[in-house]
Each structure stands twice: as structure tokens, then as C-alpha cells.
Coordinates of C-alpha atoms in Angstrom, one line a residue:
X1155 CA 0.0 0.0 0.0
X1156 CA 2.9 2.4 0.7
X1157 CA 4.3 2.2 -2.8
X1158 CA 0.8 2.6 -4.2
X1159 CA 0.3 5.7 -2.1
X1160 CA 3.5 7.1 -3.4
X1161 CA 2.4 6.5 -7.0
X1162 CA -1.0 8.0 -6.4
X1163 CA 0.5 11.0 -4.7
X1164 CA 3.0 11.6 -7.5
X1165 CA 0.4 11.2 -10.2
X1166 CA -1.9 13.7 -8.4
X1167 CA 0.8 16.3 -7.9
X1168 CA 1.8 16.0 -11.6
X1169 CA -1.8 16.4 -12.7
X1170 CA -2.3 19.4 -10.4
X1171 CA 0.9 21.1 -11.6
X1172 CA -0.1 20.5 -15.2
X1173 CA -3.4 22.2 -14.6
X1174 CA -1.5 25.2 -13.3
X1175 CA -2.3 25.1 -9.6
X1176 CA 0.3 26.2 -7.1
X1177 CA 2.6 23.5 -5.7
X1178 CA 3.1 25.7 -2.6
X1179 CA -0.4 24.7 -1.5
X1180 CA -0.8 21.3 -3.1
X1181 CA 2.6 19.8 -2.6
X1182 CA 2.1 19.4 1.2
X1183 CA -1.5 18.1 0.6
X1184 CA -0.2 15.4 -1.8
X1185 CA 2.6 14.5 0.6
X1186 CA 0.1 14.1 3.4
X1187 CA -2.0 11.9 1.2
X1188 CA 0.9 9.6 0.7
X1189 CA 1.6 9.6 4.4
X1190 CA -2.1 8.8 5.1
X1191 CA -2.1 5.8 2.8
X1192 CA 1.1 4.6 4.4
X1193 CA -0.4 4.9 7.9
X1194 CA 2.1 7.5 9.1
X1195 CA 1.0 10.3 11.5
X1196 CA 0.0 13.3 9.5
X1197 CA 0.8 16.3 11.8
X1198 CA 4.3 15.3 12.7
X1199 CA 5.0 14.5 9.1
X1200 CA 3.9 17.9 8.1
X1201 CA 5.7 19.9 10.8
X1202 CA 8.8 17.8 11.3
X1203 CA 9.5 16.5 7.9
X1204 CA 7.8 18.7 5.2
X1205 CA 8.5 22.0 6.8
X1206 CA 11.9 21.2 8.3
X1207 CA 13.4 19.9 5.1
X1208 CA 11.7 22.5 2.9
X1209 CA 12.9 25.4 5.0
X1210 CA 16.4 23.9 5.3
X1211 CA 16.6 24.1 1.5
X1212 CA 15.3 27.7 1.6
X1213 CA 17.8 28.6 4.3
X1214 CA 20.7 27.4 2.2
X1215 CA 19.7 28.7 -1.3
X1216 CA 17.3 31.6 -0.8
X1217 CA 20.1 34.2 -0.9
X1218 CA 21.1 32.9 -4.4
X1219 CA 17.6 32.9 -5.6
X1220 CA 17.1 36.5 -4.3
X1221 CA 20.3 38.1 -5.6
X1222 CA 20.0 36.2 -8.9
X1223 CA 16.5 37.5 -9.5
X1224 CA 17.4 41.1 -8.6
X1225 CA 20.5 40.9 -10.9
X1226 CA 18.3 39.6 -13.7
X1227 CA 15.8 42.4 -13.3
X1228 CA 18.6 45.0 -13.2
X1229 CA 20.0 43.6 -16.5
X1230 CA 16.6 43.8 -18.0
X1231 CA 15.7 47.3 -16.7
X1232 CA 19.0 48.9 -17.7
X1233 CA 18.6 47.4 -21.2
X1234 CA 21.8 45.4 -20.9
X1235 CA 20.1 42.1 -21.7
X1236 CA 18.5 43.6 -24.8
X1237 CA 21.8 45.1 -25.9
X1238 CA 23.6 41.8 -25.8
X1239 CA 20.8 40.2 -27.8
X1240 CA 20.8 42.9 -30.4
X1241 CA 24.6 42.7 -30.8
X1242 CA 24.4 38.9 -31.4
X1243 CA 21.7 39.3 -34.0
X1244 CA 23.7 41.9 -35.9
X1245 CA 26.7 39.5 -36.0
X1246 CA 24.9 36.4 -37.2
X1247 CA 22.5 38.1 -39.6
X1248 CA 18.9 37.5 -40.7
X1249 CA 19.6 33.9 -41.8
X1250 CA 20.9 33.1 -38.3
X1251 CA 17.8 34.3 -36.5
X1252 CA 17.3 31.1 -34.6
X1253 CA 21.0 30.9 -33.7
X1254 CA 20.8 34.5 -32.5
X1255 CA 18.0 33.8 -30.1
X1256 CA 19.7 30.7 -28.7
X1257 CA 23.0 32.5 -28.2
X1258 CA 21.3 35.5 -26.6
X1259 CA 19.6 33.2 -24.0
X1260 CA 22.7 31.1 -23.5
X1261 CA 24.9 34.1 -22.7
X1262 CA 22.5 35.6 -20.3
X1263 CA 21.9 32.3 -18.5
X1264 CA 25.6 31.5 -18.3
X1265 CA 26.2 35.0 -17.0
X1266 CA 23.9 34.3 -14.0
X1267 CA 20.6 35.8 -15.1
X1268 CA 17.6 33.8 -13.9
X1269 CA 16.2 31.5 -16.6
X1270 CA 12.7 33.0 -16.0
X1271 CA 14.1 36.5 -16.5
X1272 CA 15.9 35.4 -19.7
X1273 CA 12.6 34.5 -21.2
X1274 CA 11.1 37.8 -20.5
X1275 CA 14.2 39.7 -21.7
X1276 CA 14.7 37.9 -25.0
X1277 CA 11.1 37.2 -26.1
X1278 CA 10.3 40.7 -27.5
X1279 CA 13.5 40.7 -29.5
X1280 CA 13.1 37.1 -30.6
X1281 CA 9.5 37.5 -31.7
X1282 CA 10.3 40.7 -33.7
X1283 CA 13.2 38.9 -35.4
X1284 CA 11.1 35.8 -36.2
X1285 CA 8.4 38.1 -37.6
X1286 CA 10.9 40.0 -39.7
X1287 CA 12.5 36.8 -41.0
X1288 CA 9.1 35.1 -41.7
X1289 CA 9.9 32.2 -39.4
X1290 CA 6.9 30.5 -37.7
X1291 CA 6.5 31.9 -34.2
X1292 CA 5.6 28.4 -32.9
X1293 CA 9.4 27.6 -33.0
X1294 CA 10.4 30.5 -30.8
X1295 CA 9.7 28.7 -27.4
X1296 CA 12.0 25.9 -28.5
X1297 CA 14.8 28.3 -29.3
X1298 CA 14.4 30.1 -25.9
X1299 CA 14.2 26.8 -24.1
X1300 CA 17.4 25.5 -25.8
X1301 CA 19.3 28.7 -24.9
X1302 CA 18.1 28.9 -21.3
X1303 CA 17.4 25.5 -19.9
X1304 CA 20.1 23.2 -21.4
X1305 CA 23.8 23.9 -22.0
X1306 CA 24.0 27.2 -20.1
X1307 CA 22.0 25.9 -17.1
X1308 CA 23.6 22.5 -16.4
X1309 CA 26.5 21.7 -18.7
X1310 CA 29.0 24.6 -19.2
X1311 CA 31.8 24.7 -16.6
X1312 CA 31.2 27.2 -13.8
X1313 CA 27.6 28.0 -14.8
X1314 CA 26.2 29.9 -11.8
X1315 CA 22.7 28.5 -12.2
X1316 CA 21.4 26.8 -9.1
X1317 CA 21.2 23.4 -10.9
X1318 CA 25.0 23.4 -11.0
X1319 CA 25.5 24.4 -7.4
X1320 CA 23.2 21.9 -5.5
X1321 CA 25.5 18.9 -6.0
X1322 CA 28.3 20.8 -4.2
X1323 CA 26.7 20.1 -0.9
X1324 CA 26.5 16.3 -1.5
X1325 CA 29.8 15.6 -3.2
X1326 CA 32.3 18.2 -1.9
X1327 CA 32.9 19.6 -5.4
X1328 CA 32.6 23.0 -6.9
X1329 CA 30.9 24.7 -9.9
X1330 CA 33.7 23.7 -12.2
X1331 CA 33.4 19.9 -11.7
X1332 CA 34.5 17.8 -14.7
X1333 CA 34.8 20.9 -17.0
X1334 CA 35.8 19.3 -20.3
X1335 CA 33.0 16.7 -20.0
X1336 CA 30.6 19.5 -19.2
X1337 CA 31.8 21.5 -22.2
X1338 CA 31.3 18.5 -24.5
X1339 CA 27.8 18.0 -23.2
X1340 CA 27.0 21.6 -23.8
X1341 CA 28.3 21.4 -27.3
X1342 CA 26.1 18.4 -28.0
X1343 CA 23.0 20.1 -26.7
X1344 CA 23.7 23.3 -28.5
X1345 CA 24.6 21.8 -31.9
X1346 CA 21.9 19.2 -32.1
X1347 CA 19.3 21.6 -30.7
X1348 CA 20.1 24.2 -33.4
X1349 CA 20.1 21.5 -36.1
X1350 CA 16.6 20.4 -35.0
X1351 CA 15.2 23.9 -35.0
X1352 CA 16.8 24.7 -38.4
X1353 CA 15.3 21.5 -39.8
X1354 CA 11.9 22.5 -38.5
X1355 CA 12.2 26.0 -39.8
X1356 CA 13.2 24.8 -43.3
X1357 CA 10.4 22.3 -43.4
X1358 CA 7.8 24.9 -42.4
X1359 CA 9.1 27.5 -44.9
X1360 CA 9.1 24.9 -47.7
X1361 CA 5.4 24.2 -46.9
X1362 CA 4.7 27.9 -47.3
X1363 CA 4.2 28.6 -43.6
X1364 CA 5.3 32.0 -42.3
X1365 CA 5.3 33.8 -39.0
X1366 CA 1.6 33.6 -38.6
X1367 CA -1.2 36.0 -37.6
X1368 CA -3.5 36.5 -34.7
X1369 CA -0.9 35.7 -32.1
X1370 CA -1.3 36.8 -28.5
X1371 CA 1.2 39.1 -26.6
X1372 CA 2.8 40.4 -29.7
X1373 CA 5.7 42.8 -29.0
X1374 CA 6.3 46.1 -30.7
X1375 CA 8.9 46.6 -33.4
X1376 CA 12.5 46.2 -32.6
X1377 CA 14.0 49.0 -30.4
X1378 CA 16.6 51.2 -32.1
X1379 CA 20.0 49.7 -31.2
X1380 CA 21.4 53.2 -30.9
X1381 CA 19.2 53.7 -27.8
X1382 CA 20.6 50.7 -26.0
X1383 CA 23.7 50.3 -23.8
X1384 CA 26.9 49.5 -25.6
X1385 CA 27.3 45.7 -25.8
X1386 CA 30.8 45.9 -24.6
X1387 CA 29.6 47.5 -21.4
X1388 CA 26.5 45.4 -21.1
X1389 CA 28.4 42.1 -21.0
X1390 CA 30.8 43.3 -18.2
X1391 CA 28.4 42.2 -15.4
X1392 CA 28.2 38.7 -16.8
X1393 CA 32.0 38.5 -17.0
X1394 CA 32.2 39.8 -13.4
X1395 CA 30.0 36.9 -12.3
X1396 CA 32.0 34.2 -14.2
X1397 CA 35.5 35.5 -13.4
X1398 CA 35.0 36.6 -9.9
X1399 CA 33.1 33.4 -9.0
X1400 CA 36.0 31.3 -10.3
X1401 CA 38.6 33.3 -8.3
X1402 CA 36.6 33.6 -5.1
X1403 CA 35.7 29.9 -5.0
X1404 CA 39.3 29.0 -4.9
X1405 CA 40.3 31.7 -2.5
X1406 CA 37.5 30.8 0.0
X1407 CA 38.2 27.1 -0.3
X1408 CA 41.8 27.8 0.9
X1409 CA 40.6 29.3 4.1
X1410 CA 41.1 27.5 7.4
X1411 CA 37.8 25.7 8.0
X1412 CA 38.2 26.0 11.8
X1413 CA 36.3 29.3 12.0
X1414 CA 33.1 27.4 10.8
X1415 CA 33.2 24.7 13.5
X1416 CA 31.0 26.7 16.0
X1417 CA 28.4 26.9 13.3
X1418 CA 28.4 23.3 12.3
X1419 CA 28.9 24.2 8.6
X1420 CA 31.2 22.8 6.0
X1421 CA 33.6 25.1 4.1
X1422 CA 33.5 22.8 1.1
X1423 CA 29.7 23.3 0.9
X1424 CA 29.6 27.0 1.7
X1425 CA 32.6 28.4 -0.1
X1426 CA 31.1 27.9 -3.7
X1427 CA 27.8 29.3 -2.5
X1428 CA 29.4 32.3 -0.8
X1429 CA 31.6 33.0 -3.9
X1430 CA 28.7 33.1 -6.2
X1431 CA 26.7 35.2 -3.8
X1432 CA 29.4 37.8 -3.6
X1433 CA 30.1 37.8 -7.3
X1434 CA 26.5 38.4 -8.3
X1435 CA 26.1 41.1 -5.6
X1436 CA 29.1 42.9 -7.0
X1437 CA 27.8 42.5 -10.6
X1438 CA 24.5 43.9 -9.5
X1439 CA 26.1 46.9 -7.9
X1440 CA 28.1 47.5 -11.1
X1441 CA 25.2 47.4 -13.5
X1442 CA 23.2 49.7 -11.2
X1443 CA 26.0 52.3 -11.2
X1444 CA 26.8 52.2 -14.9
X1445 CA 23.1 51.9 -15.9
X1446 CA 21.6 54.3 -13.4
X1447 CA 20.6 56.9 -16.1
X1448 CA 18.9 54.2 -18.1
X1449 CA 17.0 53.0 -15.1
X1450 CA 15.5 56.5 -15.2
X1451 CA 14.9 57.3 -11.6
X1452 CA 14.5 55.9 -8.1
X1453 CA 10.9 54.8 -8.8
X1454 CA 12.0 52.5 -11.6
X1455 CA 14.9 51.2 -9.5
X1456 CA 12.5 50.4 -6.7
X1457 CA 10.1 48.7 -9.1
X1458 CA 13.0 46.5 -10.5
X1459 CA 14.2 45.5 -7.0
X1460 CA 10.6 44.8 -5.9
X1461 CA 9.9 42.7 -9.0
X1462 CA 13.1 40.7 -8.5
X1463 CA 12.4 40.1 -4.8
X1464 CA 8.8 39.0 -5.5
X1465 CA 10.0 36.6 -8.3
X1466 CA 12.6 35.1 -6.0
X1467 CA 10.1 34.5 -3.2
X1468 CA 7.8 32.6 -5.6
X1469 CA 10.7 30.6 -7.0
X1470 CA 12.2 29.6 -3.7
X1471 CA 8.8 28.7 -2.2
X1472 CA 7.9 26.6 -5.2
X1473 CA 11.2 24.7 -5.0
X1474 CA 11.2 24.4 -1.2
X1475 CA 7.6 22.9 -1.3
X1476 CA 8.8 20.4 -3.9
X1477 CA 11.8 19.5 -1.7
X1478 CA 9.5 19.2 1.4
X1479 CA 7.3 16.9 -0.6
X1480 CA 10.1 14.8 -1.7
X1481 CA 11.4 14.6 1.8
X1482 CA 8.1 13.3 3.0
X1483 CA 8.1 10.6 0.3
X1484 CA 11.7 9.7 1.3
X1485 CA 10.6 9.3 4.9
X1486 CA 7.9 6.7 4.2
X1487 CA 8.9 3.1 4.8
X1488 CA 7.9 2.1 1.2
X1489 CA 10.5 4.5 -0.2
X1490 CA 13.2 2.1 0.7
X1491 CA 11.8 -0.2 -1.9
X1492 CA 11.9 2.5 -4.5
X1493 CA 15.4 3.5 -3.5
X1494 CA 16.6 -0.1 -3.7
X1495 CA 15.2 -0.4 -7.1
X1496 CA 16.9 2.8 -8.3
X1497 CA 20.2 1.7 -6.7
X1498 CA 19.8 -1.7 -8.3
X1499 CA 20.2 -0.2 -11.8
X1500 CA 23.8 -1.4 -11.9
X1501 CA 26.0 -1.1 -14.9
X1502 CA 29.2 -1.1 -12.9
X1503 CA 28.9 2.6 -12.1
X1504 CA 26.5 4.7 -10.0
X1505 CA 26.3 7.3 -12.8
X1506 CA 23.5 5.5 -14.7
X1507 CA 21.4 5.0 -11.6
X1508 CA 22.0 8.6 -10.6
X1509 CA 21.0 9.9 -14.0
X1510 CA 17.8 7.9 -14.1
X1511 CA 16.8 8.8 -10.6
X1512 CA 17.4 12.5 -11.0
X1513 CA 15.6 12.6 -14.3
X1514 CA 12.6 10.7 -13.0
X1515 CA 12.3 12.9 -9.8
X1516 CA 12.8 16.1 -11.8
X1517 CA 10.1 15.0 -14.2
X1518 CA 7.7 14.1 -11.4
X1519 CA 8.2 17.3 -9.5
X1520 CA 8.4 19.5 -12.7
X1521 CA 11.6 21.1 -11.3
X1522 CA 15.2 20.5 -12.1
X1523 CA 16.5 21.9 -8.8
X1524 CA 13.7 20.3 -6.7
X1525 CA 14.0 16.9 -8.3
X1526 CA 17.8 16.8 -8.0
X1527 CA 17.6 17.9 -4.4
X1528 CA 15.1 15.2 -3.6
X1529 CA 17.3 12.5 -5.3
X1530 CA 20.5 13.6 -3.7
X1531 CA 18.9 14.0 -0.2
X1532 CA 17.7 10.4 -0.5
X1533 CA 20.6 8.7 -2.2
X1534 CA 23.5 11.2 -2.6
X1535 CA 25.5 9.6 0.3
X1536 CA 24.9 6.1 -1.1
X1537 CA 26.1 7.3 -4.6
X1538 CA 29.2 8.8 -3.1
X1539 CA 30.0 5.6 -1.1
X1540 CA 29.5 3.6 -4.3
X1541 CA 31.7 5.9 -6.3
X1542 CA 34.5 5.7 -3.7
X1543 CA 34.2 1.9 -3.7
X1544 CA 34.8 1.7 -7.5
X1545 CA 37.3 4.6 -7.6
X1546 CA 35.0 7.0 -9.4
X1547 CA 35.8 10.8 -9.1
X1548 CA 33.0 12.6 -7.2
X1549 CA 33.2 15.3 -9.9
X1550 CA 31.5 12.9 -12.2
X1551 CA 28.6 12.4 -9.8
X1552 CA 28.3 16.2 -9.7
X1553 CA 28.3 16.7 -13.4
X1554 CA 25.9 13.8 -14.2
X1555 CA 23.4 15.0 -11.5
X1556 CA 23.5 18.5 -12.9
X1557 CA 23.0 17.3 -16.5
X1558 CA 20.3 14.9 -15.5
X1559 CA 18.3 17.6 -13.7
X1560 CA 17.9 19.3 -17.1
X1561 CA 16.1 16.5 -18.9
X1562 CA 12.7 15.3 -17.8
X1563 CA 12.2 18.5 -15.7
X1564 CA 10.8 20.2 -18.8
X1565 CA 7.8 17.9 -19.2
X1566 CA 4.5 19.7 -20.0
X1567 CA 3.6 20.4 -16.3
X1568 CA 6.9 22.2 -15.6
X1569 CA 6.3 25.8 -14.3
X1570 CA 9.0 27.2 -16.6
X1571 CA 7.4 25.6 -19.6
X1572 CA 4.0 27.0 -18.7
X1573 CA 5.5 30.4 -18.1
X1574 CA 7.4 30.5 -21.3
X1575 CA 4.4 29.6 -23.4
X1576 CA 2.4 32.3 -21.7
X1577 CA 5.1 34.9 -22.4
X1578 CA 5.1 33.9 -26.0
X1579 CA 1.3 33.8 -26.3
X1580 CA 1.4 30.2 -27.6
X1581 CA 0.1 26.8 -26.5
X1582 CA 1.5 23.3 -25.7
X1583 CA -0.2 22.0 -28.9
X1584 CA 1.6 24.5 -31.1
X1585 CA 5.1 24.6 -29.5
X1586 CA 5.7 21.8 -27.0
X1587 CA 7.1 19.3 -29.6
X1588 CA 10.1 21.6 -30.1
X1589 CA 10.5 22.2 -26.4
X1590 CA 10.5 18.5 -25.9
X1591 CA 13.2 17.9 -28.5
X1592 CA 15.5 20.8 -27.4
X1593 CA 15.0 20.7 -23.7
X1594 CA 14.2 17.1 -22.9
X1595 CA 15.3 14.5 -25.4
X1596 CA 18.6 16.0 -26.6
X1597 CA 19.8 16.8 -23.0
X1598 CA 18.8 13.3 -21.9
X1599 CA 20.8 11.8 -24.7
X1600 CA 23.7 14.1 -24.1
X1601 CA 23.8 13.0 -20.4
X1602 CA 24.2 9.4 -21.3
X1603 CA 26.9 10.2 -23.9
X1604 CA 28.8 11.9 -21.1
X1605 CA 28.3 8.8 -18.9
X1606 CA 29.9 6.6 -21.6
X1607 CA 32.9 9.0 -22.0
X1608 CA 33.2 9.2 -18.2
X1609 CA 33.2 5.4 -17.9
X1610 CA 35.8 5.1 -20.5
X1611 CA 38.1 7.9 -19.7
X1612 CA 37.2 9.1 -16.1
X1613 CA 36.8 12.8 -15.1
X1614 CA 38.4 15.5 -17.2

């Protein structure tokens, strides 16, 4: 009955999320349903498991959600994000419209801008470019998803997105784990994703299909590039995040860990998080100073800060609720059977089991960060023990966990998918096929390609 309760609870949560209801409310209800079927006391499960674990996640990662969302809004408000996107489109030309959108999203995401903010920032430019080039608008969400949710979010070395930082806590690594393998995975996602979208574009154009009419949420014409911030200046905040994060991570990891003993914290866990936090804070200060005139007054600055804070609260509460839900499922006696089954996927390496487990849980929860946290909370220590037993570098566990979180997470009920389609004024029916290919199937295949390379050659 316990396993059946878990299945019913997961199916119900997936259905509810797909229908657009808030997981902040329904995740605990679905968790308590599983506990009820398992015969576990409800009130202690809610207060001592769901709330304790969910808020532990928020305590650790909320500062990153907060400063990342504020930084993204400042990049948007100052026009720095639009400037970078316009500069790329000028370089690749009209025939490279899809490539321009993908690169624009990728650079912003790799620079630390929240993937939700990236969609808002790039959509008006992408839609105008697609319209000008006569490319069907239904392909635009796939291009934005490819640039935001794949290579820049999970694969490229040092990416400051939360999906690349969560494994640090469990494996004692940092954001630059297995850099060459990550780069290869990113190249695979990027190249095959663009090839797919170009194939879809050429097929549509050959059939006489154009941009289309009657679309919702249509943007105005392209902004005059002369009114935007110079691209060389606009990209400096992103470089600050990437370079300073790399330097500070290594500086902080060299500190004497003794000063943290009274707090019961680990320097290996906290140093990469502190480094990114400081880096994004300095980048935020920089873009505020150099872009103050473009912000156009204190009122707009307050609005940008408020919007960033509000967005971060919703994001962290959604993810924390999903983590709390997963923690309840993990605490149920029947979960041991599920965990044993996952751990039983043995190809001589824990990487395959880890990839499948993270993918499945990310798909169930509709969240890359939430699904990965649930998986690593439940089995991270066992994967690390297994890796040590077979002489496997923990950096490979980090990289595979990060890559796997960006696969099944983008199923139709994913909040980012729903938000992206709403921003573009499109539907699942018209555009999800391309999102599935670029943000689910290709990243999933790339993850297993990296597992094969890691098995043959180790971490590099």
C-alpha cells in the first residue's frame, strides 16, 4: 500500500501542476495523502519533515535565488540584456535568427541571469526577429528553451545557475566539476538543438508557412539599437560573475575551516555558494552604477528591485515545497523499496542509476532543482559511497546529477514551460514538440553520452 500511495500522490501532484495550480499549496497536501495511505502520523510528518526539510533548502539557497532574480531584473531594466541580444543578431545576420535567439539566451543564462528573467528579456527581441525573417512563431519557445534550460543551465563549466550548485553540498565539489565533459555535453546540446530547429524551420518554410497572424502578446517593433547600452559595457556584469566566481571559489576554499566549527557548517559546501553570492552582488552593484541613467529614476529602481524580490520568493517557495514533498516521500517506509530499485540499476557505475533517478524525480516534480535535491537528499550519500568503492571521481557524480536535472524536468507540467508559453502567447499544442526535443530528449541523450565517456576515460 505504501508504494501505491507514493504512486497515487505523485500522479496527483503531476496532474495538479499540469493544470496550473500552485505547488506551494498542493505539494504538502499530496505529501500528506501519501503519508495517510502509508499509515504515518500526519501532523508530525507535516511539521517535522515537510516544513523542516523544505525550509532547510530555503535557508541554504534563498540568498542565491534572491540576488540572482534582482540581478536579472537590473540587467533587464538597464537594457543590458537587450543590448547583448541585439549585438548577437547583428553579428549572425537574418539567416541566423534562430542561432541569435539561442545564443542570446545562453549568454544571459551563463552569466547568471535567472532563466525566468531570460525568457522575459529575450522574447520581445526574438519575436520581432522571427516576424521579420518570416519564421513560424511556434518555433520560438523551443529556441528560448534551448538557450536557457540546457547547455547554459547545467553543462558549461562554472555556470552559476542553481542546478549546477546543488551537487556541491553532497559531493564536496565546486561549480567547475568535470569541466571538459561539461563542455562536451554543452556542445552536443547546442549543436543538435540548433540543427533540429533549423530543420523544423526549413520544413515549415518549404510548406509555405510564415510567422503567422493573430498571435497573443505580440511585441512592438525592434528597439533602435542606438538607444541601447553599448554591448561591450552590457556584458561586463556577466564577466564579473563568471571570473570573480572562479577566483573567489578557490580563495574561499583555501581558508582555514576551523572558523566554521562553531556553526556546524562545511567550508566545502559553503565556499562555492558564498563565492557566487558575492560575485552576483558585485555585478548587481556594477550594473546599477553604470546603468543608473537608463533605469531612469529611483521609482523605476524600486520597481525593478521589488519585482526581483517577488520573483525570487515565488521561485524559492515553489522549489522548497517540492523539496519538502520529496522529503516526506523519502521518509515513508515504502520509499526504501523505490530507492533499492533505483540503486539496483547497476552497470558497474553509479552514474546510470543517478542519471535515471534525478531525471525521474525532476520529471515528477516538474523542477530541475527540486527533483535533483530530492534525489541527492535520498541517495547522494549512497552514490558517493558507491563511487568511492569503485574509484570514481566525485566530480562525475556532480556533473551527471546537474546534467540529468535538465532532462525530464521540462515535461508539460513544468512551471517554466507553462510560463514560457504564456510569455510567447502560444500553447502546448503548437510549440511543445520543439521544447521536448531541445530541452528534454537532446539533453537526456547528451547526459548518457557523457556517462559513456566518463566510464571510458574518467573525469576531465
